[in-house]
Amino acid sequence: MKSLRSEIAAITLVSITLISALIMWVSLSVYEDLYENFVAKELQSLSTNLANDLLPFMNEPPGNFAMLSILLRLEEYDNVEFARVYNIQADLVSSYAGNAMLSDDSDIVHHDTMLDEVLSTLPFGLKVKNGHIQVVQQIGDPAFSQGKLVISYRIAESLSAGKRNFFVAVLPFVVALLILAVFIALELQRRSLRPLFNLITQMRQIEETQNYAVTVEIKGKTEIQALTQGFNRMMFDINKQTELNRQKNQLLTKQQEQMEQLANFDPLTGLPNRQFLMKTLSIELARAKRNESDVIVLFLDLDGFKVVNDSFGHDVGDKLLCRIADLISKTLREGDIVGRLGGDEFVVILSEAPNQAELENICQRLVDILGEPQNIEQWKLDTGVSVGVAMAKDCDYQLSILMSNADIAMYHAKRNGRGQFTLFTRMMQNDNKRIIHIASSITSAIDNDEFYLVYQPKVNHNSAIQGFEALLRWYNPYLGLVSPGEFIPIAEQSDKIAQITKWVVNQVCTDLPRIQKQYGGHVVVSLNLSASDLSDDSVTDFTLQRVAQLGDLAQFIEFEITESAYLKSFQSGNIFFEKARSLDCKIALDDFGTGYSSLSYLTEFNIDTLKIDRQFVSQIGISERSELITDTIINMAVHLKLEVCAEGVETEQQAAFLKKHGCHLLQGFYFGKPEPLNKEKTYPALQ
Ligand code: C2E
Ligand code: MG
Ligand code: MG
């Protein structure tokens, strides 16, 4: 039985049917008893009457007609089997075989002496047995009994006929009542169970919709009300719990997303970060290795970003990085991956390895687009990008080597003049080994006394020496003579420039008195500083302290700084130069014309001298344009009350031109090569 409703209906039906059957059975039993009682009473009174009527004839001879005629009154009763009259001696005096006696039996009844023996000895009274009622009636007064009358009445057939009639008469009512009872029971049951089924319907709906914010109306019987209340409370709890779970899940999902975002994406630009890039790249490499295809990595490093950051603040720097990130993404094809390694370094993974021409095209596009000036806030920023390109096939699909190759190629692009791309070659790897060797040898170079200074004179228009520039030289037994153009950038990148600068400052301060003694007390000695020196307190403190020890001679010390280096450490540079000025030191802007050459910067720089770069001087007599620029720089410097020094003067013609246009100081091989002070000592190579 599947449903409660049908089970209850079945139970009700069976119960009502059983009860009805029981009632029928009881009714029939009662009917039977009543019938028997009724017949017994009738028979009793009949036998009494007959006994009274027979009494006068008891002394008559057996078989007399009067007696028989009395017994024949029984003829009107269909169910009388027989009647027999016995005298006091128990002899049969008269007998009657009734309608109910079977024809076979009537003879027996008439003549059966055995029967008479039994019947004549029966006690008085009435006995019901096996569908027969037997009445034994005393004839005459009990004190003077004259005999007995025995009447046998067959009750079975009439009883069953009566029962049948009773049954047939009652059955339709019983059936009607049964149907009515079933109908009423089912209806009542339906009404009682309706709230329960409502509850079940609601429950199914909740199951489907998962909406637990449901309250079921409380009605029905006490138990169902209690059930509904319990159901409502349960739904309330579930709903509350579900809501809490939903909120918790939401929070967890959000936190997970945030964690994933933090773990894999750069918060500033939203680009994939180093971790994500490395993961992706290792997957790409594995796939490419299987397919024997290539993976190409572009390593991008912005040119001049540090200058922007230091000069315009980190806000502007950050905006520039976002702009660059955006530009790189827009320049590439869909499927190419762009990420930020950190700082101003970006990496691009090209989804499908293009051919050489396409690759160069992509790189050039990047260089061109990122080389355009960017308008950020009120500033127009001149930045660019150097791109190193490496291929997975060149490094046997090894991730760290691939990244290192791209880095090396990028470094070459930087060294070759920035704003360009370079494809990695094996030759570069050797270069890289040399770079690593140089970087690792710098520290021991100081201890092993491998550095020495050479001084190059600066002359006035009369060719009289006004000053010297101290230039560093390094001779390493394994590397040979390493030019400052090579080791200074490496020292800067490997954070070893501070030791070098301190060494140079100390040496220049030591040499100054000797130089003045030799060339006159007016001679100024200049030394070169790197950008990182300006922002390194240990270097600036040491320098100021060491120069201060010179006392009055400090005014003959000049610091040379390139335009881009000044811009890179603009704020800290200004602080240092102010302190240096308070010691009467001088400041010269080196290599002017090669960097930003922005006149707006020039007014903000706290300098005494402008050094025109060699590239303009070398063009004097060759390029009118260069001559014009040189002339303009000199004029501008004069207006700004700055001293001008021309570098790299190699010819008389150059010297003449510069003197004619009012250049205050001239420096170059034409007037003297950089030479050590101690000329007696032998040096490995001298310029
Ligand atoms: P710089 O400060 O512009 O130095 C001038 C460079 O031009 C020197 O090269 C010098 O030898 C070279 N030079 C001078 N006259 C002529 C000429 O007539 N023709 C040619 N072709 N070259 C000439 P050097 O000594 O190789 O130094 C290169 C750069 O290395 C320097 O450029 C300077 O930026 C840096 N440097 C040198 N010594 C130091 C140092 O002690 N500290 C720092 N931070 N940088 C240094
Ligand atoms: Mg210099
Ligand atoms: Mg220079």
XYZ file of C-alpha atoms and ligand atoms in Angstrom:
735
model
C 0.000 0.000 0.000
C 1.804 3.085 -1.185
C -0.175 6.042 0.050
C -1.394 6.714 3.526
C -4.745 7.809 2.132
C -5.354 4.477 0.349
C -4.102 2.535 3.338
C -6.488 4.340 5.670
C -9.287 3.913 3.093
C -8.592 0.197 2.850
C -8.493 -0.183 6.626
C -11.751 1.767 6.907
C -13.402 -0.307 4.211
C -12.289 -3.622 5.686
C -13.272 -2.489 9.188
C -16.722 -1.328 8.127
C -17.263 -4.505 6.117
C -16.179 -6.675 9.013
C -18.351 -4.723 11.448
C -21.311 -4.994 9.066
C -20.730 -8.711 8.669
C -20.493 -9.050 12.425
C -23.730 -7.114 12.893
C -25.392 -9.329 10.306
C -24.132 -12.415 12.041
C -25.248 -11.167 15.468
C -28.628 -10.161 14.014
C -29.090 -13.614 12.523
C -28.138 -15.262 15.810
C -30.565 -13.050 17.698
C -33.169 -13.785 15.081
C -32.532 -17.517 15.539
C -32.916 -17.294 19.306
C -36.029 -15.197 19.035
C -37.516 -17.592 16.522
C -36.742 -20.607 18.665
C -38.214 -18.927 21.737
C -41.272 -17.937 19.817
C -41.811 -21.445 18.422
C -41.106 -22.968 21.833
C -43.689 -20.759 23.488
C -46.252 -21.481 20.794
C -45.550 -25.175 21.069
C -45.731 -25.042 24.844
C -49.149 -23.450 24.834
C -50.308 -25.714 22.002
C -49.168 -28.823 23.872
C -50.828 -27.577 27.070
C -54.111 -27.067 25.229
C -53.859 -30.424 23.496
C -52.986 -32.171 26.807
C -56.033 -30.642 28.430
C -58.208 -31.705 25.525
C -56.781 -35.227 25.542
C -57.279 -35.808 29.290
C -60.959 -36.935 29.068
C -60.054 -39.584 26.581
C -57.079 -41.120 28.331
C -58.987 -44.013 29.592
C -60.340 -44.808 26.193
C -58.776 -47.735 24.302
C -55.739 -46.904 22.189
C -56.306 -45.507 18.718
C -59.731 -43.998 19.486
C -60.868 -41.430 17.077
C -61.551 -38.651 19.548
C -57.916 -38.530 20.506
C -56.800 -38.599 16.909
C -59.164 -35.839 15.970
C -57.671 -33.738 18.743
C -54.176 -34.476 17.467
C -55.290 -33.645 13.955
C -55.535 -30.049 15.042
C -51.781 -30.072 14.550
C -52.454 -30.377 10.846
C -52.459 -26.635 10.486
C -48.762 -26.480 11.624
C -46.504 -27.331 8.756
C -43.472 -28.051 10.836
C -44.911 -30.570 13.298
C -43.208 -33.910 12.709
C -45.240 -36.031 14.958
C -47.275 -36.127 18.158
C -47.554 -39.177 20.391
C -49.667 -39.793 23.395
C -48.648 -42.276 26.109
C -50.748 -43.434 29.009
C -49.483 -43.793 32.507
C -48.149 -47.249 31.690
C -46.103 -45.650 28.887
C -48.115 -47.347 26.214
C -48.737 -45.479 23.030
C -52.351 -44.594 22.930
C -52.481 -42.288 19.969
C -50.059 -40.937 17.413
C -49.985 -38.405 14.682
C -47.437 -38.017 11.847
C -47.217 -34.386 10.845
C -46.563 -32.570 7.606
C -42.911 -32.162 8.417
C -42.332 -35.862 8.724
C -40.605 -37.249 5.720
C -42.703 -39.970 4.031
C -39.987 -42.591 4.734
C -39.955 -41.716 8.349
C -43.768 -41.723 8.883
C -43.957 -45.485 8.953
C -41.184 -45.726 11.407
C -42.873 -43.184 13.590
C -46.088 -45.097 13.494
C -44.636 -48.448 14.462
C -41.299 -47.903 16.082
C -41.463 -49.351 19.549
C -37.874 -48.393 20.205
C -38.837 -44.812 19.651
C -41.754 -45.204 21.987
C -39.515 -46.587 24.677
C -37.329 -43.534 24.386
C -40.095 -40.997 24.080
C -42.245 -42.431 26.889
C -39.388 -42.124 29.325
C -38.482 -38.557 28.400
C -38.817 -36.082 31.200
C -41.396 -33.327 30.908
C -40.380 -30.097 29.377
C -39.079 -28.647 26.176
C -35.842 -29.526 24.464
C -34.260 -28.072 21.372
C -31.864 -30.381 19.629
C -30.438 -30.718 16.104
C -33.094 -28.567 14.486
C -35.917 -30.178 16.363
C -37.998 -29.033 19.316
C -39.452 -31.717 21.429
C -42.168 -30.951 24.002
C -43.066 -33.545 26.588
C -46.311 -32.403 28.193
C -47.939 -34.088 31.185
C -51.558 -34.979 30.674
C -53.594 -34.378 33.755
C -52.749 -32.964 37.129
C -49.160 -33.653 38.111
C -50.400 -35.414 41.257
C -52.664 -37.689 39.177
C -50.807 -37.908 35.896
C -52.760 -39.691 33.162
C -49.952 -39.852 30.623
C -47.811 -37.672 28.444
C -48.001 -35.975 25.098
C -44.830 -35.770 23.024
C -44.755 -33.337 20.116
C -41.771 -33.069 17.839
C -41.442 -29.897 15.883
C -38.987 -29.564 13.007
C -37.522 -26.152 13.225
C -34.374 -26.272 10.978
C -35.931 -25.573 7.557
C -38.271 -22.911 8.766
C -35.510 -21.304 10.720
C -33.172 -21.196 7.731
C -35.996 -19.977 5.500
C -36.759 -17.298 8.064
C -33.139 -16.408 8.305
C -32.905 -16.219 4.545
C -35.895 -13.958 4.350
C -34.529 -11.863 7.152
C -31.182 -11.670 5.438
C -32.701 -10.746 2.073
C -34.848 -8.081 3.703
C -32.006 -6.594 5.747
C -29.187 -6.873 3.194
C -30.088 -3.841 0.993
C -30.218 -1.662 4.092
C -26.965 -3.033 5.332
C -25.311 -2.496 1.952
C -26.755 1.026 1.734
C -25.587 1.732 5.253
C -22.204 0.234 4.425
C -21.798 2.458 1.410
C -22.941 5.462 3.382
C -20.601 4.607 6.212
C -17.684 4.155 3.825
C -18.490 7.393 2.071
C -18.791 9.299 5.348
C -15.653 7.692 6.731
C -13.674 8.519 3.612
C -14.992 12.065 3.509
C -14.176 12.626 7.178
C -10.831 11.089 6.675
C -10.251 13.267 3.601
C -11.172 16.368 5.564
C -8.997 15.401 8.481
C -6.069 14.564 6.282
C -6.392 17.589 3.987
C -3.985 19.769 6.049
C -1.550 16.892 6.083
C -1.673 16.635 2.298
C -1.380 20.408 2.028
C 1.749 20.091 4.072
C 3.048 17.384 1.758
C 2.297 19.566 -1.312
C 4.140 22.481 0.273
C 7.042 20.224 1.058
C 7.259 19.069 -2.573
C 7.163 22.673 -3.756
C 9.982 23.562 -1.381
C 11.911 20.589 -2.663
C 11.504 21.835 -6.237
C 12.035 25.554 -5.655
C 14.516 25.278 -2.789
C 12.723 28.245 -1.315
C 12.617 27.664 2.409
C 11.039 31.006 3.283
C 7.630 29.377 3.587
C 5.083 29.330 6.420
C 2.248 26.847 6.199
C -1.110 27.891 7.699
C -1.723 25.978 10.922
C -5.043 24.100 10.740
C -6.472 20.613 11.033
C -6.402 18.218 13.923
C -4.126 18.676 16.920
C -1.547 16.234 15.651
C -1.470 17.837 12.225
C -1.291 21.285 13.818
C 1.658 20.105 15.883
C 3.212 18.638 12.754
C 2.643 21.892 10.824
C 4.097 23.942 13.648
C 7.090 21.659 13.747
C 7.364 21.873 9.967
C 7.223 25.691 10.064
C 9.863 25.842 12.788
C 12.032 23.465 10.818
C 11.603 25.527 7.637
C 12.462 28.677 9.568
C 15.627 27.079 10.904
C 16.552 25.650 7.510
C 15.896 28.998 5.872
C 18.015 30.773 8.454
C 20.745 28.203 8.085
C 20.515 28.280 4.293
C 20.751 32.064 4.332
C 23.747 31.884 6.650
C 25.336 29.213 4.451
C 24.624 31.277 1.354
C 26.248 34.319 2.930
C 29.174 32.235 4.123
C 29.536 30.665 0.685
C 29.360 34.064 -0.942
C 32.032 35.332 1.398
C 34.162 32.255 0.833
C 33.788 32.477 -2.940
C 34.654 36.160 -2.817
C 37.641 35.503 -0.575
C 38.766 32.684 -2.816
C 38.420 34.902 -5.865
C 40.325 37.631 -4.075
C 43.000 35.180 -3.032
C 43.270 33.838 -6.552
C 43.327 37.384 -7.857
C 46.035 38.320 -5.370
C 47.993 35.164 -5.992
C 47.831 35.349 -9.764
C 47.213 38.934 -10.740
C 49.011 42.182 -10.323
C 46.809 44.471 -8.223
C 47.884 47.618 -10.045
C 47.410 46.702 -13.680
C 45.166 43.654 -13.267
C 47.550 41.699 -15.493
C 48.750 38.196 -14.605
C 51.683 38.364 -12.200
C 54.987 36.531 -12.140
C 53.515 33.412 -10.507
C 50.729 33.115 -13.053
C 53.085 33.808 -15.938
C 55.571 31.187 -14.830
C 52.825 28.627 -14.335
C 51.329 29.357 -17.737
C 54.697 29.380 -19.394
C 55.672 25.996 -17.980
C 52.389 24.539 -19.290
C 52.933 26.147 -22.692
C 56.492 24.834 -22.787
C 55.410 21.286 -21.980
C 52.764 21.443 -24.711
C 55.145 22.963 -27.241
C 57.745 20.307 -26.464
C 55.183 17.567 -27.135
C 54.073 19.187 -30.385
C 57.617 20.166 -31.321
C 56.388 23.728 -31.750
C 57.906 26.902 -30.321
C 56.995 29.337 -27.566
C 58.112 32.915 -27.858
C 58.626 35.166 -24.885
C 59.017 38.932 -25.069
C 60.648 40.592 -22.089
C 59.736 44.274 -21.942
C 61.438 46.823 -19.723
C 60.364 50.445 -19.835
C 62.997 53.019 -20.618
C 63.192 55.944 -18.223
C 60.444 54.725 -15.956
C 62.440 55.299 -12.780
C 62.921 58.900 -13.823
C 59.180 59.344 -14.148
C 58.558 57.669 -10.813
C 61.174 59.721 -8.974
C 60.368 63.023 -10.630
C 56.605 62.942 -10.933
C 55.761 60.732 -8.007
C 54.453 57.213 -7.685
C 50.901 58.149 -8.601
C 51.967 59.245 -12.033
C 54.273 56.233 -12.258
C 51.408 53.901 -11.428
C 49.141 55.531 -13.993
C 51.845 55.222 -16.594
C 52.229 51.512 -15.812
C 48.488 50.996 -16.204
C 48.518 52.862 -19.500
C 51.456 50.790 -20.726
C 49.732 47.562 -19.626
C 46.677 48.632 -21.564
C 48.665 49.549 -24.663
C 50.554 46.252 -24.669
C 47.315 44.267 -24.321
C 45.687 46.208 -27.157
C 48.661 45.800 -29.442
C 48.702 42.017 -29.181
C 46.458 39.390 -30.683
C 43.785 37.597 -28.759
C 45.277 34.585 -27.013
C 48.651 36.210 -26.435
C 49.350 36.525 -22.718
C 50.581 39.734 -21.174
C 51.771 39.887 -17.597
C 53.700 42.143 -15.273
C 56.783 40.677 -13.659
C 57.109 43.598 -11.296
C 58.355 47.198 -11.450
C 58.467 48.307 -15.062
C 58.990 44.797 -16.436
C 56.340 43.095 -18.544
C 56.310 39.715 -20.226
C 54.407 38.630 -23.306
C 53.870 34.993 -24.231
C 52.905 34.665 -27.872
C 50.196 32.050 -28.239
C 51.217 30.862 -31.683
C 54.822 31.143 -32.638
C 54.895 33.558 -35.588
C 57.523 33.488 -38.310
C 60.534 35.791 -38.110
C 58.921 38.607 -40.120
C 55.716 38.532 -38.127
C 57.646 38.419 -34.869
C 59.711 41.431 -35.828
C 56.526 43.160 -36.863
C 54.907 42.559 -33.460
C 58.029 43.732 -31.617
C 58.382 46.831 -33.744
C 54.728 47.672 -33.191
C 55.226 47.406 -29.437
C 58.364 49.530 -29.520
C 56.650 52.184 -31.687
C 53.451 52.369 -29.669
C 55.186 52.412 -26.303
C 57.738 54.883 -27.635
C 55.096 57.544 -28.127
C 54.860 60.192 -25.409
C 52.132 59.482 -22.879
C 49.888 62.181 -21.469
C 49.376 61.451 -17.803
C 47.704 64.165 -15.753
C 49.258 67.442 -16.927
C 52.502 65.772 -17.965
C 53.676 64.581 -21.309
C 55.948 61.687 -20.474
C 58.682 60.525 -22.805
C 59.121 56.855 -22.183
C 59.919 53.909 -24.345
C 60.482 50.232 -24.125
C 63.341 47.836 -24.669
C 62.255 44.372 -25.708
C 64.182 41.132 -25.472
C 62.884 38.154 -27.430
C 63.677 34.527 -26.663
C 62.456 31.247 -28.123
C 61.796 27.972 -26.370
C 63.559 25.898 -29.034
C 66.815 27.744 -28.329
C 66.848 26.608 -24.717
C 65.417 23.118 -24.998
C 62.108 24.278 -23.532
C 63.632 25.114 -20.145
C 61.672 27.794 -18.377
C 64.443 29.453 -16.363
C 66.804 29.543 -19.344
C 64.053 30.921 -21.588
C 63.370 33.759 -19.150
C 67.062 34.426 -18.654
C 67.611 34.533 -22.450
C 64.757 37.017 -22.867
C 66.257 39.104 -20.064
C 69.701 39.024 -21.684
C 68.220 40.043 -25.048
C 66.353 42.894 -23.363
C 69.537 44.013 -21.658
C 71.225 44.122 -25.071
C 68.378 46.227 -26.441
C 68.960 48.640 -23.545
C 72.686 48.775 -24.125
C 72.206 49.306 -27.835
C 70.388 52.533 -27.147
C 66.970 51.594 -25.740
C 63.641 51.936 -27.550
C 64.261 48.813 -29.614
C 63.897 45.066 -29.617
C 66.596 42.433 -29.765
C 66.279 38.751 -30.571
C 68.327 36.488 -28.351
C 71.416 34.868 -29.873
C 73.912 32.434 -28.375
C 76.599 35.103 -28.567
C 74.650 37.064 -25.987
C 74.907 34.217 -23.558
C 78.682 34.589 -23.612
C 78.233 38.326 -23.057
C 76.091 37.483 -20.124
C 78.737 35.264 -18.654
C 81.153 38.189 -18.915
C 78.625 40.466 -17.211
C 78.280 37.987 -14.362
C 82.058 37.690 -14.152
C 82.489 41.466 -14.060
C 79.797 41.864 -11.407
C 81.363 39.215 -9.192
C 84.881 40.644 -9.629
C 84.056 44.227 -8.626
C 84.137 43.643 -4.851
C 87.521 41.985 -4.896
C 88.785 44.647 -7.330
C 88.833 47.256 -4.566
C 90.582 44.934 -2.107
C 93.112 43.934 -4.752
C 93.785 47.539 -5.694
C 92.719 46.963 -9.275
C 91.126 50.411 -9.685
C 93.022 53.581 -10.467
C 92.114 57.071 -11.599
C 93.140 58.934 -14.707
C 92.679 62.671 -15.039
C 91.712 64.469 -18.219
C 92.336 68.199 -18.378
C 89.747 70.893 -19.059
C 91.179 74.076 -20.591
C 89.903 77.613 -21.068
C 89.903 79.586 -24.329
C 93.599 80.279 -23.761
C 94.226 76.546 -23.477
C 95.202 77.041 -19.844
C 94.251 74.118 -17.592
C 91.312 75.028 -15.422
C 90.424 71.607 -14.173
C 90.558 67.848 -14.507
C 87.933 65.146 -14.790
C 88.704 62.054 -12.769
C 87.901 58.930 -14.822
C 88.023 55.475 -13.383
C 90.047 52.615 -14.788
C 90.001 48.959 -13.871
C 92.513 46.338 -14.779
C 91.628 42.791 -13.819
C 94.171 39.979 -14.361
C 91.537 37.753 -15.977
C 89.261 40.298 -17.648
C 92.006 42.678 -18.700
C 91.306 46.386 -18.905
C 87.590 46.885 -18.445
C 86.197 50.211 -19.607
C 83.999 52.223 -17.227
C 81.378 52.312 -20.007
C 81.080 48.553 -19.444
C 81.587 48.002 -15.720
C 79.860 51.128 -14.352
C 76.368 50.081 -15.639
C 77.017 46.534 -14.348
C 78.085 47.903 -10.969
C 74.959 50.057 -10.945
C 72.728 47.095 -11.710
C 74.401 44.781 -9.190
C 74.352 47.358 -6.389
C 78.134 47.602 -6.256
C 78.460 51.169 -7.430
C 78.438 52.568 -3.869
C 81.782 50.975 -2.994
C 83.283 52.230 -6.235
C 82.038 55.797 -5.776
C 83.333 55.907 -2.203
C 86.697 54.708 -3.462
C 86.738 57.397 -6.227
C 85.663 60.198 -3.836
C 88.361 59.240 -1.393
C 91.004 59.006 -4.128
C 90.061 62.367 -5.713
C 90.128 64.084 -2.314
C 93.519 62.519 -1.715
C 94.808 63.581 -5.136
C 93.421 67.153 -5.138
C 96.179 68.862 -3.132
C 98.795 67.186 -5.287
C 97.042 68.247 -8.530
C 96.725 71.824 -7.315
C 100.315 71.818 -6.317
C 101.239 70.700 -9.790
C 98.756 72.752 -11.887
C 97.843 75.685 -9.678
C 95.540 76.404 -6.774
C 92.658 77.366 -9.071
C 92.310 73.899 -10.631
C 88.976 72.156 -10.103
C 88.754 68.360 -10.091
C 85.478 66.802 -11.111
C 84.290 63.269 -10.440
C 81.346 61.319 -11.826
C 78.375 60.146 -9.783
C 75.737 57.587 -10.662
C 72.005 57.974 -10.145
C 71.953 55.410 -7.358
C 74.739 57.273 -5.530
C 72.401 60.218 -5.066
C 69.737 58.136 -3.406
C 72.175 56.130 -1.304
C 72.651 57.837 2.056
C 75.798 55.864 2.806
C 77.417 57.307 -0.366
C 76.192 60.901 0.041
C 77.097 60.982 3.767
C 80.541 59.555 3.079
C 81.129 61.971 0.180
C 80.077 65.071 2.128
C 82.130 63.999 5.101
C 85.222 63.283 3.003
C 84.913 66.506 1.018
C 84.316 68.490 4.211
C 87.688 67.189 5.437
C 89.291 69.154 2.587
C 88.250 72.378 4.249
C 88.769 75.303 1.858
C 89.783 72.947 -0.906
C 86.210 71.605 -1.066
C 85.354 74.474 -3.424
C 87.621 72.795 -6.031
C 85.589 69.653 -6.102
C 82.945 69.286 -8.815
C 80.369 66.516 -9.123
C 79.339 65.416 -12.597
C 75.963 63.830 -13.021
C 74.186 62.969 -16.240
C 70.816 64.460 -16.948
C 68.999 61.130 -16.766
C 70.803 60.135 -13.554
C 69.815 63.449 -11.974
C 66.217 62.874 -13.014
C 66.278 59.331 -11.691
C 67.135 60.555 -8.199
C 65.782 64.057 -8.481
C 64.664 64.684 -4.915
C 67.539 63.003 -3.120
C 69.916 64.570 -5.687
C 68.707 68.071 -4.873
C 69.174 67.454 -1.169
C 72.721 66.179 -1.733
C 73.669 69.007 -4.108
C 72.377 71.592 -1.679
C 74.590 70.171 1.044
C 77.526 69.946 -1.372
C 76.995 73.586 -2.366
C 77.079 74.588 1.261
C 80.627 73.181 1.195
C 81.222 75.325 -1.969
C 81.404 72.265 -4.227
C 80.273 72.607 -7.823
C 77.786 70.607 -9.854
C 78.066 69.839 -13.560
C 75.391 68.335 -15.809
C 77.235 65.715 -17.853
C 76.508 64.512 -21.417
C 73.931 67.252 -21.953
C 71.871 66.679 -25.069
C 71.747 62.883 -24.892
C 68.995 62.482 -22.348
C 65.787 64.410 -21.903
C 67.313 67.759 -22.867
C 64.205 69.400 -21.646
C 64.704 73.055 -20.982
C 62.047 72.998 -18.309
C 64.191 70.590 -16.307
C 67.258 72.734 -16.820
C 65.826 75.613 -14.814
C 64.980 73.227 -12.005
C 68.441 71.673 -11.837
C 70.734 73.128 -9.238
C 73.936 73.197 -11.362
C 76.970 75.356 -12.168
C 78.208 73.799 -15.372
C 76.698 72.281 -18.476
C 78.783 69.727 -20.299
C 77.912 69.478 -23.995
C 78.025 65.857 -25.071
C 80.685 64.576 -27.363
C 78.152 63.616 -30.044
C 77.519 67.319 -30.865
C 81.157 68.322 -30.623
C 82.212 65.504 -32.940
C 79.837 66.853 -35.618
C 81.317 70.340 -35.643
C 82.558 71.017 -39.140
C 80.395 68.142 -40.404
C 76.817 68.878 -39.493
C 75.416 72.371 -39.534
C 72.565 71.179 -37.445
C 74.905 69.942 -34.702
C 76.786 73.221 -34.861
C 73.496 75.058 -34.453
C 72.534 72.917 -31.481
C 75.960 73.415 -29.880
C 75.699 77.175 -30.402
C 72.176 77.199 -28.922
C 73.232 75.193 -25.890
C 76.151 77.566 -25.266
C 73.883 80.623 -25.598
C 71.247 79.155 -23.379
C 73.795 78.213 -20.707
C 75.268 81.709 -20.806
C 71.789 83.169 -20.329
C 71.234 80.854 -17.411
C 74.570 82.019 -16.036
C 75.998 78.550 -16.285
C 79.492 77.648 -17.237
C 79.734 75.538 -20.431
C 82.196 72.762 -20.999
C 82.485 70.934 -24.314
C 83.455 67.257 -24.135
C 85.338 65.189 -26.657
C 87.169 67.974 -28.427
C 89.478 66.189 -30.824
C 90.329 68.713 -33.499
C 91.560 72.230 -33.800
C 88.515 73.139 -35.858
C 86.213 71.950 -33.079
C 88.224 73.865 -30.524
C 88.125 77.006 -32.643
C 84.387 76.797 -33.197
C 83.697 76.311 -29.503
C 85.989 79.122 -28.434
C 84.412 81.415 -31.028
C 80.926 80.697 -29.700
C 81.911 81.435 -26.130
C 82.332 77.969 -24.651
C 84.112 78.421 -21.348
C 85.868 75.099 -21.018
C 87.108 72.523 -23.495
C 87.900 68.886 -22.769
C 89.081 66.261 -25.176
C 91.950 64.329 -26.634
C 92.976 67.461 -28.527
C 94.026 69.014 -25.217
C 94.958 65.939 -23.353
C 94.009 62.300 -22.809
C 93.024 61.042 -19.388
C 96.266 60.205 -17.597
C 97.246 58.966 -14.175
C 98.875 61.352 -11.777
C 101.737 59.063 -11.083
C 103.264 58.858 -14.503
C 106.245 56.903 -13.317
C 104.121 53.948 -12.336
C 103.304 51.563 -15.152
C 99.643 51.042 -15.927
C 98.251 48.282 -18.130
C 96.742 50.594 -20.699
C 96.257 54.275 -20.885
C 93.966 56.366 -23.018
P 81.994 60.911 -19.151
O 81.874 61.318 -17.737
O 81.258 61.632 -20.145
O 83.572 60.925 -19.484
C 84.096 61.317 -20.637
C 84.419 60.149 -21.462
O 84.831 60.610 -22.726
C 85.616 59.373 -20.930
O 85.450 58.049 -21.277
C 86.744 59.901 -21.715
O 87.842 59.039 -21.799
C 86.094 60.113 -23.033
N 86.806 61.180 -23.819
C 87.334 62.312 -23.407
N 87.837 63.052 -24.462
C 87.537 62.312 -25.554
C 87.785 62.537 -26.950
O 88.328 63.557 -27.376
N 87.328 61.606 -27.798
C 86.712 60.434 -27.330
N 86.318 59.557 -28.225
N 86.479 60.199 -26.029
C 86.884 61.143 -25.147
P 85.633 56.938 -20.258
O 86.797 57.236 -19.370
O 85.658 55.670 -20.986
O 84.380 57.040 -19.373
C 83.137 56.732 -19.895
C 82.053 57.076 -18.928
O 82.151 56.266 -17.782
C 82.130 58.483 -18.389
O 81.625 59.407 -19.282
C 81.376 58.393 -17.142
O 80.004 58.528 -17.392
C 81.669 56.992 -16.708
N 82.703 57.047 -15.671
C 84.037 57.132 -15.778
N 84.602 57.170 -14.560
C 83.576 57.117 -13.679
C 83.515 57.138 -12.265
O 84.530 57.254 -11.532
N 82.290 57.057 -11.697
C 81.156 57.002 -12.446
N 79.986 56.929 -11.838
N 81.166 56.977 -13.776
C 82.393 57.056 -14.373
Mg 81.918 62.929 -16.815
Mg 80.487 63.131 -20.426
